[in-house]
Coordinates of N, CA, C and O in Angstrom, one line a residue:
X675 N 117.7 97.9 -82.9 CA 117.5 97.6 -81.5 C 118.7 96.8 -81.0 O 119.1 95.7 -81.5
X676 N 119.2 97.7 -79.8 CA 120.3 96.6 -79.3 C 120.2 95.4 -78.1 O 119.4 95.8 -77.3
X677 N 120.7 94.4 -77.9 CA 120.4 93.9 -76.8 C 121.7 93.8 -76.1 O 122.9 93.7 -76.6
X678 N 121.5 93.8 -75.2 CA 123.3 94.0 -74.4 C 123.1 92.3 -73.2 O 122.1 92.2 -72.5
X679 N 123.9 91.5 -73.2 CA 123.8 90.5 -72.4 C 125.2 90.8 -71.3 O 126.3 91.2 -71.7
X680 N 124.9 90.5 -69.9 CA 126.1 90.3 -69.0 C 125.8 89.0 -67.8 O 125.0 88.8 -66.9
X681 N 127.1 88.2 -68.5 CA 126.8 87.3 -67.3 C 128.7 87.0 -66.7 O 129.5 87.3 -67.6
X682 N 129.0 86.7 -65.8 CA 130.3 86.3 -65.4 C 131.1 85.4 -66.4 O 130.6 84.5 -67.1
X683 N 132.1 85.7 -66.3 CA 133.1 85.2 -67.7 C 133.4 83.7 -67.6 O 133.8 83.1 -68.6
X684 N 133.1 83.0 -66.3 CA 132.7 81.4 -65.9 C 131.9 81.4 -64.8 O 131.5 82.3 -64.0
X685 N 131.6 80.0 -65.0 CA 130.2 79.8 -63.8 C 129.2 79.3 -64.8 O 129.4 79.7 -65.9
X686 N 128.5 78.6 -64.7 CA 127.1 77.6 -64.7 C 126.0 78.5 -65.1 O 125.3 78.9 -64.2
X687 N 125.8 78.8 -66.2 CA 124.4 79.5 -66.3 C 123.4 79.0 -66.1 O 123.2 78.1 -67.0
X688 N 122.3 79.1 -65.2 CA 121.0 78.8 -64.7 C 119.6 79.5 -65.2 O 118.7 79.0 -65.8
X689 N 119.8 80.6 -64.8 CA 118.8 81.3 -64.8 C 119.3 82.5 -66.3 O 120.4 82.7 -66.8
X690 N 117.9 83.1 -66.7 CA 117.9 84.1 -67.7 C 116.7 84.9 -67.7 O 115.5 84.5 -67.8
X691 N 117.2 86.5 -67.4 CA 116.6 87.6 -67.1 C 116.7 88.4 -68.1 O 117.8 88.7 -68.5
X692 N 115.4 88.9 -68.8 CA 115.4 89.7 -69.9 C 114.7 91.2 -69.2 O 113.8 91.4 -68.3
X693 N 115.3 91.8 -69.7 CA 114.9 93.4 -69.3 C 114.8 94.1 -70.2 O 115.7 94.1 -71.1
X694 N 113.6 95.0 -70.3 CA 113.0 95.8 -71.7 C 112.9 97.4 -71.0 O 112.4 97.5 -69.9
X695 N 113.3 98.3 -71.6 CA 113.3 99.6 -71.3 C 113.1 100.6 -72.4 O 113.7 100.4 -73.5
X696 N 112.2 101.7 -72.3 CA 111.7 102.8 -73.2 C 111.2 102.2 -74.4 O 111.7 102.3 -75.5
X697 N 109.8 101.0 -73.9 CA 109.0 100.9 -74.5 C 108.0 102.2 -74.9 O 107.3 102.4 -75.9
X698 N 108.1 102.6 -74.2 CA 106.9 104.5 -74.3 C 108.1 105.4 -74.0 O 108.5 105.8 -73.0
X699 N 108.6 105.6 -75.6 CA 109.7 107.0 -75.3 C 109.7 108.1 -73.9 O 110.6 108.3 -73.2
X700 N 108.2 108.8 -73.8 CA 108.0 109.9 -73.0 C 108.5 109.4 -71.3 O 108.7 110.2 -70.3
X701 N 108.7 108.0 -71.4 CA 109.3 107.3 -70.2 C 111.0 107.5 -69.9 O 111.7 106.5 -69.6
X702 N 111.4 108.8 -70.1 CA 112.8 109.0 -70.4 C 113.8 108.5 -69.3 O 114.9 108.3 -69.6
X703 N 113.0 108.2 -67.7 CA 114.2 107.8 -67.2 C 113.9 106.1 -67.0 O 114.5 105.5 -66.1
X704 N 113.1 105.5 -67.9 CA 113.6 103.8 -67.9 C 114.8 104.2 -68.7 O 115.6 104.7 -67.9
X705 N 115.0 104.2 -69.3 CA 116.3 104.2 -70.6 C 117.1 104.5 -69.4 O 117.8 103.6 -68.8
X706 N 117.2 105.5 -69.0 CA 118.5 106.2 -68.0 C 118.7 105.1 -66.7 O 119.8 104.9 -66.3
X707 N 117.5 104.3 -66.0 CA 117.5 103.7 -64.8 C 118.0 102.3 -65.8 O 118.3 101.3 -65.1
X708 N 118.0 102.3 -66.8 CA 118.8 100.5 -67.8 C 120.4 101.2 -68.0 O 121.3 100.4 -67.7
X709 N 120.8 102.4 -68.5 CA 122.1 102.2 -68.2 C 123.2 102.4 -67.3 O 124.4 102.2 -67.5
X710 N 122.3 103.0 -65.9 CA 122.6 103.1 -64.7 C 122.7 101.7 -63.9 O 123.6 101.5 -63.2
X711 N 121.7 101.0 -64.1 CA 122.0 99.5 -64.1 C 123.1 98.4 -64.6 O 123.9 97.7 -64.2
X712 N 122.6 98.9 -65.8 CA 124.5 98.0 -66.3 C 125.8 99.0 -66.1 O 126.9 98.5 -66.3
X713 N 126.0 100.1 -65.7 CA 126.9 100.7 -65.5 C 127.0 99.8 -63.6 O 128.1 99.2 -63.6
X714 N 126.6 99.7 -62.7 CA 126.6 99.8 -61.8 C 127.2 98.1 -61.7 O 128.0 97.7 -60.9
X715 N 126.5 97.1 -62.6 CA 126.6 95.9 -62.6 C 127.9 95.8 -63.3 O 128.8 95.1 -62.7
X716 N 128.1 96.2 -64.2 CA 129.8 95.9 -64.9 C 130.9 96.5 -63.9 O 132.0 96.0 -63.8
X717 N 130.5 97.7 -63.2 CA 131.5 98.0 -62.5 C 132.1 97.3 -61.0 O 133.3 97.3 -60.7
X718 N 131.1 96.8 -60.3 CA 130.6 96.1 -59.7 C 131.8 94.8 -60.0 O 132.8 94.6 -59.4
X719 N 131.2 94.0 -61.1 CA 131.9 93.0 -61.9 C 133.4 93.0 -61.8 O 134.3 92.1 -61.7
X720 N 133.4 94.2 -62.0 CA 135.0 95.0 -62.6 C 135.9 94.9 -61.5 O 137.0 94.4 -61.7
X721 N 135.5 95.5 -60.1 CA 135.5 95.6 -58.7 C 136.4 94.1 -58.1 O 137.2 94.1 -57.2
X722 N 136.0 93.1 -58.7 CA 135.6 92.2 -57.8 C 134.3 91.9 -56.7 O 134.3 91.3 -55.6
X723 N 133.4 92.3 -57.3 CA 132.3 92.4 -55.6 C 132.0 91.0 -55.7 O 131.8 90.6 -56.9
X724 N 131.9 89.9 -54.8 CA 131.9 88.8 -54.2 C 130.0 88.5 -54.7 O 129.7 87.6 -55.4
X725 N 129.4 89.2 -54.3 CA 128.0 89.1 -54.5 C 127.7 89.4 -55.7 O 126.8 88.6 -56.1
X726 N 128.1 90.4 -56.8 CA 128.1 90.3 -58.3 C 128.4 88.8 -59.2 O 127.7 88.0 -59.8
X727 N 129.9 89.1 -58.7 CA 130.4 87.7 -59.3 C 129.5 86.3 -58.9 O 129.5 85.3 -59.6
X728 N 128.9 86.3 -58.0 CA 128.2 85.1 -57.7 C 126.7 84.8 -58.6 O 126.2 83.8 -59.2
X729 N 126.3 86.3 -58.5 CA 125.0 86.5 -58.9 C 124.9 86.4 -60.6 O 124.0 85.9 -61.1
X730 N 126.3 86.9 -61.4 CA 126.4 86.4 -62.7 C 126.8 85.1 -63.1 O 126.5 84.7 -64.2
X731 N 127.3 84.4 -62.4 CA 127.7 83.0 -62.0 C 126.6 81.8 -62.5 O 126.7 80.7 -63.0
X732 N 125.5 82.6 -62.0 CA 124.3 81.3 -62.3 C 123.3 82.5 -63.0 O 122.1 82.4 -62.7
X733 N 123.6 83.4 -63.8 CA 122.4 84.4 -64.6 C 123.2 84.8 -65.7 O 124.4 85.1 -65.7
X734 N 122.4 84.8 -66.6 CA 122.5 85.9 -67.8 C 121.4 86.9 -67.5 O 120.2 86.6 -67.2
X735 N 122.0 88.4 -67.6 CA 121.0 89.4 -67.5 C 121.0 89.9 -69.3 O 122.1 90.1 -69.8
X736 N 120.0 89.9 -70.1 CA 120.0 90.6 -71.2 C 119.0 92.0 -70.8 O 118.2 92.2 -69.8
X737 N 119.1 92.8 -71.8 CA 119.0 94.3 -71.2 C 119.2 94.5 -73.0 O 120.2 94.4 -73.7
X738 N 117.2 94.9 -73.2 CA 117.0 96.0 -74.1 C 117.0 97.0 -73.4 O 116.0 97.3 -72.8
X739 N 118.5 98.0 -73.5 CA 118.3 99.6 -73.5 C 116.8 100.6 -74.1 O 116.1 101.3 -73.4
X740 N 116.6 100.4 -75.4 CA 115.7 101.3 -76.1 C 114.3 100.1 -76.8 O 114.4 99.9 -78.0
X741 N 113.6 99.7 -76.2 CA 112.8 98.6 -76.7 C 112.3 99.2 -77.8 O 111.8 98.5 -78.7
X742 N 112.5 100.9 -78.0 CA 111.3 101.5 -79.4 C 112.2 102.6 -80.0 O 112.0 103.9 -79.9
X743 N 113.1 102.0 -80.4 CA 114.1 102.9 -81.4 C 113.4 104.1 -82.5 O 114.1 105.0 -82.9
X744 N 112.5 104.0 -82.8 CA 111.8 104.7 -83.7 C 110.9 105.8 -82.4 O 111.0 107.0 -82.4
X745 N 110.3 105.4 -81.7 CA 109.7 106.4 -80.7 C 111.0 106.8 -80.3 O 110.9 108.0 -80.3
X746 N 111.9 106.5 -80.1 CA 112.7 107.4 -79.1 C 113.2 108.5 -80.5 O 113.1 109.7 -80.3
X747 N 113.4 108.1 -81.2 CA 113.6 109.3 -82.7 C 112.9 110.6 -82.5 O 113.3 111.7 -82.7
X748 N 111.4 110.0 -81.9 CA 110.5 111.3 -82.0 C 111.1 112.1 -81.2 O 111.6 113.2 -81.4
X749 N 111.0 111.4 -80.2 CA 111.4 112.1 -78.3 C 112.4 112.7 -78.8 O 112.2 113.8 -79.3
X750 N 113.9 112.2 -78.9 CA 115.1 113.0 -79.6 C 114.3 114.2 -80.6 O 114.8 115.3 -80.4
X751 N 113.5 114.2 -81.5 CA 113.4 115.1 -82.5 C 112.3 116.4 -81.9 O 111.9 117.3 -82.6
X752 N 112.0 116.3 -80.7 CA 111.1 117.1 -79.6 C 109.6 116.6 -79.5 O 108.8 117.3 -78.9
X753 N 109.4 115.7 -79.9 CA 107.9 115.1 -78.9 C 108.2 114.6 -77.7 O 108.6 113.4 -77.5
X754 N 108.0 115.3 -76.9 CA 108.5 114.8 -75.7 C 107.2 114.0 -75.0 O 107.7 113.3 -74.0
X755 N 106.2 113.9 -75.1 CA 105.0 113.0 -75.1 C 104.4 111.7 -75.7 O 103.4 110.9 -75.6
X756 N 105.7 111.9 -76.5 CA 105.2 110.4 -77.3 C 105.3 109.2 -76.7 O 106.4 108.9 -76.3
X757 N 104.2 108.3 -76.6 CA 104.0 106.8 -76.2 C 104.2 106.2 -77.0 O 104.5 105.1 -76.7
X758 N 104.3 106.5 -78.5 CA 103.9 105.3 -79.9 C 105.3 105.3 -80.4 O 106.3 106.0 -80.2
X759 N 105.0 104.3 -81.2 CA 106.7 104.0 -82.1 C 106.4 105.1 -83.2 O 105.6 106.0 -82.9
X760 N 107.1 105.1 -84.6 CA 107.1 105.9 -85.4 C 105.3 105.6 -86.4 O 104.9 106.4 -87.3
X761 N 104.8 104.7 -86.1 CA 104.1 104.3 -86.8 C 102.4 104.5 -85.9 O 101.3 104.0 -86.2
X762 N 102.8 105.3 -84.9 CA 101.8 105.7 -83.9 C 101.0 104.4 -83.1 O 99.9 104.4 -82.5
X763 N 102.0 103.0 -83.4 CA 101.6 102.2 -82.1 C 102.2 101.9 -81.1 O 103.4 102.1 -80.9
X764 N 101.2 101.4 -80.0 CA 101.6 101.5 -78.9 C 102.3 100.1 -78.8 O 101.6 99.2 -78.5
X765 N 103.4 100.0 -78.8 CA 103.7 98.6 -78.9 C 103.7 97.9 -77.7 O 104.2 96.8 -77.9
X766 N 103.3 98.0 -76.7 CA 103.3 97.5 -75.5 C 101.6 97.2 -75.6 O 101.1 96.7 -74.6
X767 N 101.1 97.3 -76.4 CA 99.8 96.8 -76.6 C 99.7 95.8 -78.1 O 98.7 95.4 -78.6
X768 N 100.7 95.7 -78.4 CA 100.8 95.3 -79.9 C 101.6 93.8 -79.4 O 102.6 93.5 -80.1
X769 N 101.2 92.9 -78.5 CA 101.0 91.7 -78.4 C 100.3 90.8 -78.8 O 99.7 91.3 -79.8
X770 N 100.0 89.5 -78.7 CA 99.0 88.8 -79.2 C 98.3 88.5 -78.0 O 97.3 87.9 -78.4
X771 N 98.4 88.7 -76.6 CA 97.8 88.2 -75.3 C 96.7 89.5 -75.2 O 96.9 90.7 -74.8
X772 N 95.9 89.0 -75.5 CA 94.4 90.1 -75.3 C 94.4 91.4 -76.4 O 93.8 92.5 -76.2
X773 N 95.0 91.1 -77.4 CA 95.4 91.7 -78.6 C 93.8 92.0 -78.7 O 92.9 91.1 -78.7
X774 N 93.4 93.5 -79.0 CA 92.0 93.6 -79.7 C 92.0 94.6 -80.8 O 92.9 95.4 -80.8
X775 N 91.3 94.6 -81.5 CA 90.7 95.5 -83.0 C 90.4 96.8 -82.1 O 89.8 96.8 -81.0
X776 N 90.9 97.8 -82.7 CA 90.9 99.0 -82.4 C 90.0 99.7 -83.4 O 90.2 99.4 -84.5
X777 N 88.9 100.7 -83.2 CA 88.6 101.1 -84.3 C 88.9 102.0 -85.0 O 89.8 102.6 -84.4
X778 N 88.7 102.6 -86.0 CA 89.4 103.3 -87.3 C 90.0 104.9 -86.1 O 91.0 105.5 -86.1
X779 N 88.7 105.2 -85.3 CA 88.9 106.4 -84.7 C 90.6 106.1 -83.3 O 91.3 106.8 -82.5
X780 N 90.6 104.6 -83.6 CA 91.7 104.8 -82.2 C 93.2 104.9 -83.2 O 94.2 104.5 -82.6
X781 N 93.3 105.1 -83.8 CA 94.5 105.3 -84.7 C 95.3 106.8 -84.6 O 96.4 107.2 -85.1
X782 N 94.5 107.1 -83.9 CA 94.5 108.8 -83.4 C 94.8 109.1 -82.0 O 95.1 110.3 -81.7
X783 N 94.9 108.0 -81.2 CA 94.8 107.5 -79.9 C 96.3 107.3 -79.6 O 96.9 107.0 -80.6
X784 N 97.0 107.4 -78.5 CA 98.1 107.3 -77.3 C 98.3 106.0 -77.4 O 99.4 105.5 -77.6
X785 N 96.9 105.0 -77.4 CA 97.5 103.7 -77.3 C 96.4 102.5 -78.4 O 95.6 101.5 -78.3
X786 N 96.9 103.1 -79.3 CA 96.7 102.5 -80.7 C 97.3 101.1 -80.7 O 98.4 101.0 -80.9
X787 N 96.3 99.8 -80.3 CA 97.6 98.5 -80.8 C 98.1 98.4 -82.1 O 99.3 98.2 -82.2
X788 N 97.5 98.6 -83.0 CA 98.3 98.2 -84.3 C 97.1 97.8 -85.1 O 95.9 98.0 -84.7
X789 N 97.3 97.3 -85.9 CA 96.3 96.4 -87.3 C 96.4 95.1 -87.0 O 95.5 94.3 -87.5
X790 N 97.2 94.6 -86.5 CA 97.3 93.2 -85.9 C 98.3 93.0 -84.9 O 99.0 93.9 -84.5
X791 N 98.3 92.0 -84.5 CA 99.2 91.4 -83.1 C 100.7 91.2 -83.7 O 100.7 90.2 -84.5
X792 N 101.7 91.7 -83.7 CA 102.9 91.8 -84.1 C 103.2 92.7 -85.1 O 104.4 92.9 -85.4
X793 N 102.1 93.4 -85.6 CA 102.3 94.1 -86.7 C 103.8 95.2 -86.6 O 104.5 95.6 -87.5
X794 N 103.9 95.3 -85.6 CA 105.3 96.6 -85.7 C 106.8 95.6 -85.2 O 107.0 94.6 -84.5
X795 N 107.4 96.3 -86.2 CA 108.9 95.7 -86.3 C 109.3 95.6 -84.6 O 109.9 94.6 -84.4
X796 N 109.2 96.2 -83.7 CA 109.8 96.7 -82.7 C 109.2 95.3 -82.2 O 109.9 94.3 -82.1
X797 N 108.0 95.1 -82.0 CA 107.6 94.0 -81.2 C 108.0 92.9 -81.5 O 108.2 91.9 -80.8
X798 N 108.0 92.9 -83.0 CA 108.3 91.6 -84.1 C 109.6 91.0 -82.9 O 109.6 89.9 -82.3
X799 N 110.8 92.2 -82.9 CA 112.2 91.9 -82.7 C 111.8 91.3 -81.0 O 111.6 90.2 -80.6
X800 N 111.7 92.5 -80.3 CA 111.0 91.6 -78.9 C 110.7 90.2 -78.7 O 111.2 89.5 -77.9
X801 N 109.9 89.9 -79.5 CA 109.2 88.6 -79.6 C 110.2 87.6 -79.6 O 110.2 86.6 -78.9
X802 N 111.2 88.0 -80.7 CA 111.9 86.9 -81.1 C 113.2 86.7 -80.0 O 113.9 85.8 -79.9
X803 N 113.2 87.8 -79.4 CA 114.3 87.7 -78.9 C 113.6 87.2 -77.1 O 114.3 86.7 -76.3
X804 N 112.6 87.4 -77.0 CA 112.2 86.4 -75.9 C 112.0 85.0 -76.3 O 112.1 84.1 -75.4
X805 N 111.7 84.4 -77.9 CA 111.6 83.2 -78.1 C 113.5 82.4 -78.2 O 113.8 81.2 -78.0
X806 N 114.4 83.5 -78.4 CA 115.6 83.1 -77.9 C 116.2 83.1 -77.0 O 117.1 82.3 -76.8
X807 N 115.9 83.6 -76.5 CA 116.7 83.9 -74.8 C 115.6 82.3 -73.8 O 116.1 81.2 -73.3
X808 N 114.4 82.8 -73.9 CA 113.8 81.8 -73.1 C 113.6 82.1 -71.6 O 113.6 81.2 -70.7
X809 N 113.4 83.4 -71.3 CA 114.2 84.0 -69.6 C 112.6 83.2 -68.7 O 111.5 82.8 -69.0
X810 N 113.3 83.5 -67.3 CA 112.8 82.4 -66.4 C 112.1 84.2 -66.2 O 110.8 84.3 -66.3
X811 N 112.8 85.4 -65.9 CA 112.5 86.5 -65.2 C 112.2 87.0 -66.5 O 112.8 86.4 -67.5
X812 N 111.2 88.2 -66.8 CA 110.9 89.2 -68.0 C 110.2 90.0 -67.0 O 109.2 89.8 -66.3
X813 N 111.1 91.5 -67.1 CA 110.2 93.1 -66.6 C 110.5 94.0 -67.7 O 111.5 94.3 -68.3
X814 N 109.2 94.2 -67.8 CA 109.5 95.7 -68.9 C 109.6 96.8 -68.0 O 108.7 96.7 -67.1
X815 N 110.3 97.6 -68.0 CA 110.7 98.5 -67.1 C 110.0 99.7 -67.5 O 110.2 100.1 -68.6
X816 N 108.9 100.7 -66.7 CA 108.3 102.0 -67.2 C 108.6 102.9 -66.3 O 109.5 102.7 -65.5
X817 N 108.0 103.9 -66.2 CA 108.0 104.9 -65.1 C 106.8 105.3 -65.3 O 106.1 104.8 -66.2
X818 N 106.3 106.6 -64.2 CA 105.1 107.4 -64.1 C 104.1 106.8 -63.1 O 103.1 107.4 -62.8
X819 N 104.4 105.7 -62.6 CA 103.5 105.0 -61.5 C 104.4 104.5 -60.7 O 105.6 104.5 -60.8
X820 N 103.7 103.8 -59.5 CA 104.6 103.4 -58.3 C 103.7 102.2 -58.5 O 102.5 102.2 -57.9
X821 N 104.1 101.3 -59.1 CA 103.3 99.8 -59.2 C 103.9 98.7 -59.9 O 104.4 98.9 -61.0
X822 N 103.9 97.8 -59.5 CA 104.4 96.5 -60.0 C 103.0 96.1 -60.5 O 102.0 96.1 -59.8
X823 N 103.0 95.6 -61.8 CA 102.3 95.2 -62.9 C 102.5 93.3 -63.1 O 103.5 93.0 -63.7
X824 N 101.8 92.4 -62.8 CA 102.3 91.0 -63.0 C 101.5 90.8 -64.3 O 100.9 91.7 -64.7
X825 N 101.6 89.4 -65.1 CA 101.0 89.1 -66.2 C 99.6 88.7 -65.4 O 99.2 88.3 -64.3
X826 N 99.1 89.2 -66.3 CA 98.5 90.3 -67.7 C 97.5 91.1 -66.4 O 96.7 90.9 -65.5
X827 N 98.2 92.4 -67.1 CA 97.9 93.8 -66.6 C 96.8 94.4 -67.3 O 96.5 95.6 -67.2
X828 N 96.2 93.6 -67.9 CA 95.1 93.9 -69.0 C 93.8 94.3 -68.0 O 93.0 95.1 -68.3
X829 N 93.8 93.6 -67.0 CA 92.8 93.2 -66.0 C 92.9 93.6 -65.1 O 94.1 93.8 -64.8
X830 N 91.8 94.1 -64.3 CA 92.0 93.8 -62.8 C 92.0 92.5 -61.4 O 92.2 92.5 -60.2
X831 N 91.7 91.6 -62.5 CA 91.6 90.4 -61.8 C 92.8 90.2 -61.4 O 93.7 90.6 -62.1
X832 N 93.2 89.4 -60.0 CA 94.6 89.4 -59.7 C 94.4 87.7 -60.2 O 93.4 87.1 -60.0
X833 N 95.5 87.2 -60.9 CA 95.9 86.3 -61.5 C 96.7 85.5 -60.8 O 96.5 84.3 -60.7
X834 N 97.8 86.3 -60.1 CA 99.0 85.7 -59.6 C 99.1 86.0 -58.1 O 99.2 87.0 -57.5
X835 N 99.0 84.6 -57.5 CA 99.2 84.6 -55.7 C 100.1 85.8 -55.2 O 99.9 86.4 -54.2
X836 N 101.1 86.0 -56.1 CA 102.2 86.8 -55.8 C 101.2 88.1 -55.5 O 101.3 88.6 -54.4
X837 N 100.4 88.7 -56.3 CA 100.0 90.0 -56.1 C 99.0 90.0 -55.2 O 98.5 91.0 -54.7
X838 N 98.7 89.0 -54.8 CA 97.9 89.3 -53.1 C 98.7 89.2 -52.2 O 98.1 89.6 -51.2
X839 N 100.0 88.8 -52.0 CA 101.2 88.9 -51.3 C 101.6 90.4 -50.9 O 101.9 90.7 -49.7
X840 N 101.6 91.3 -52.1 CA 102.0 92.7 -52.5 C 100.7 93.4 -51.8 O 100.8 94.2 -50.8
X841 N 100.0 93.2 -52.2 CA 98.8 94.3 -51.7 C 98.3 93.7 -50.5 O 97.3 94.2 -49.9
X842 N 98.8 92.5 -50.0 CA 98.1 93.0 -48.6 C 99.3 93.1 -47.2 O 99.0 93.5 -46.1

């Protein structure tokens, strides 16, 4: 798994923004809308744009391209449907925040968490690499809906002031 970081080559770092993309392989164009992004942002950079340079100035953007290297294998090898890593979890469920026991029959299931809360390498690396970074911003980036998702999406309960903001 790679992580790609861009921030301005001087300037004060303040803030830190982590971005996660093609956590669910079958999500083919997060991956494409993450390197349409850093292409647009380095060039941008490259440019001189006055509002780039400022904006890297006080941010590190880090940017997982492929959050599930092993699902995207499948998708590359013609599953074009696949949500799970190589190990048929859903790692976007393979957290520890509302982490639950799946039973023997959900192993067969699209969104299998795992055997335990970190159990897959992919999230393992995630994990650690938000316990390094520390980012003030974290979006995992998906497709197939038109919705902004805030913590924890587990629920329908709105949690966050922000999302009564949004919906009304």
């Amino acid at each position: 798994m790679y992580t790609l970081m861009i921030t301005a080559p001087e300037g004060t770092v303040k803030h830190r923004t982590l971005l996660f993309f093609g956590e669910h392989p079958r999500e083919m164009i997060s991956v494409e809308l993450g390197a349409h992004f850093l292409k647009q942002l380095c060039d941008k950079l490259l440019m001189g744009d006055a509002q780039t340079i400022s904006l890297l100035r006080a941010h590190e953007i880090y940017l997982v391209p492929i959050a599930n290297p092993s699902g995207r294998s499948l998708l590359e090898g013609g599953d074009l449907c696949v949500r799970s890593n190589a190990a048929g979890v859903d790692i976007n469920r393979n957290w520890d925040i509302e982490w639950r026991q799946g039973d023997e029959g959900d192993k067969f299931t699209q969104t299998f968490p795992g055997d335990a809360p970190f159990s897959e390498e992919e999230t393992r690396a995630l994990r650690d690499l938000m316990q390094e970074v520390k980012p003030q911003l974290f979006i995992s980036i998906h497709s197939g809906q038109a919705a902004i998702l805030t913590p924890y999406a587990y629920t329908a309960e709105q949690r966050n002031p922000f999302c009564n903001a949004v919906n009304s």
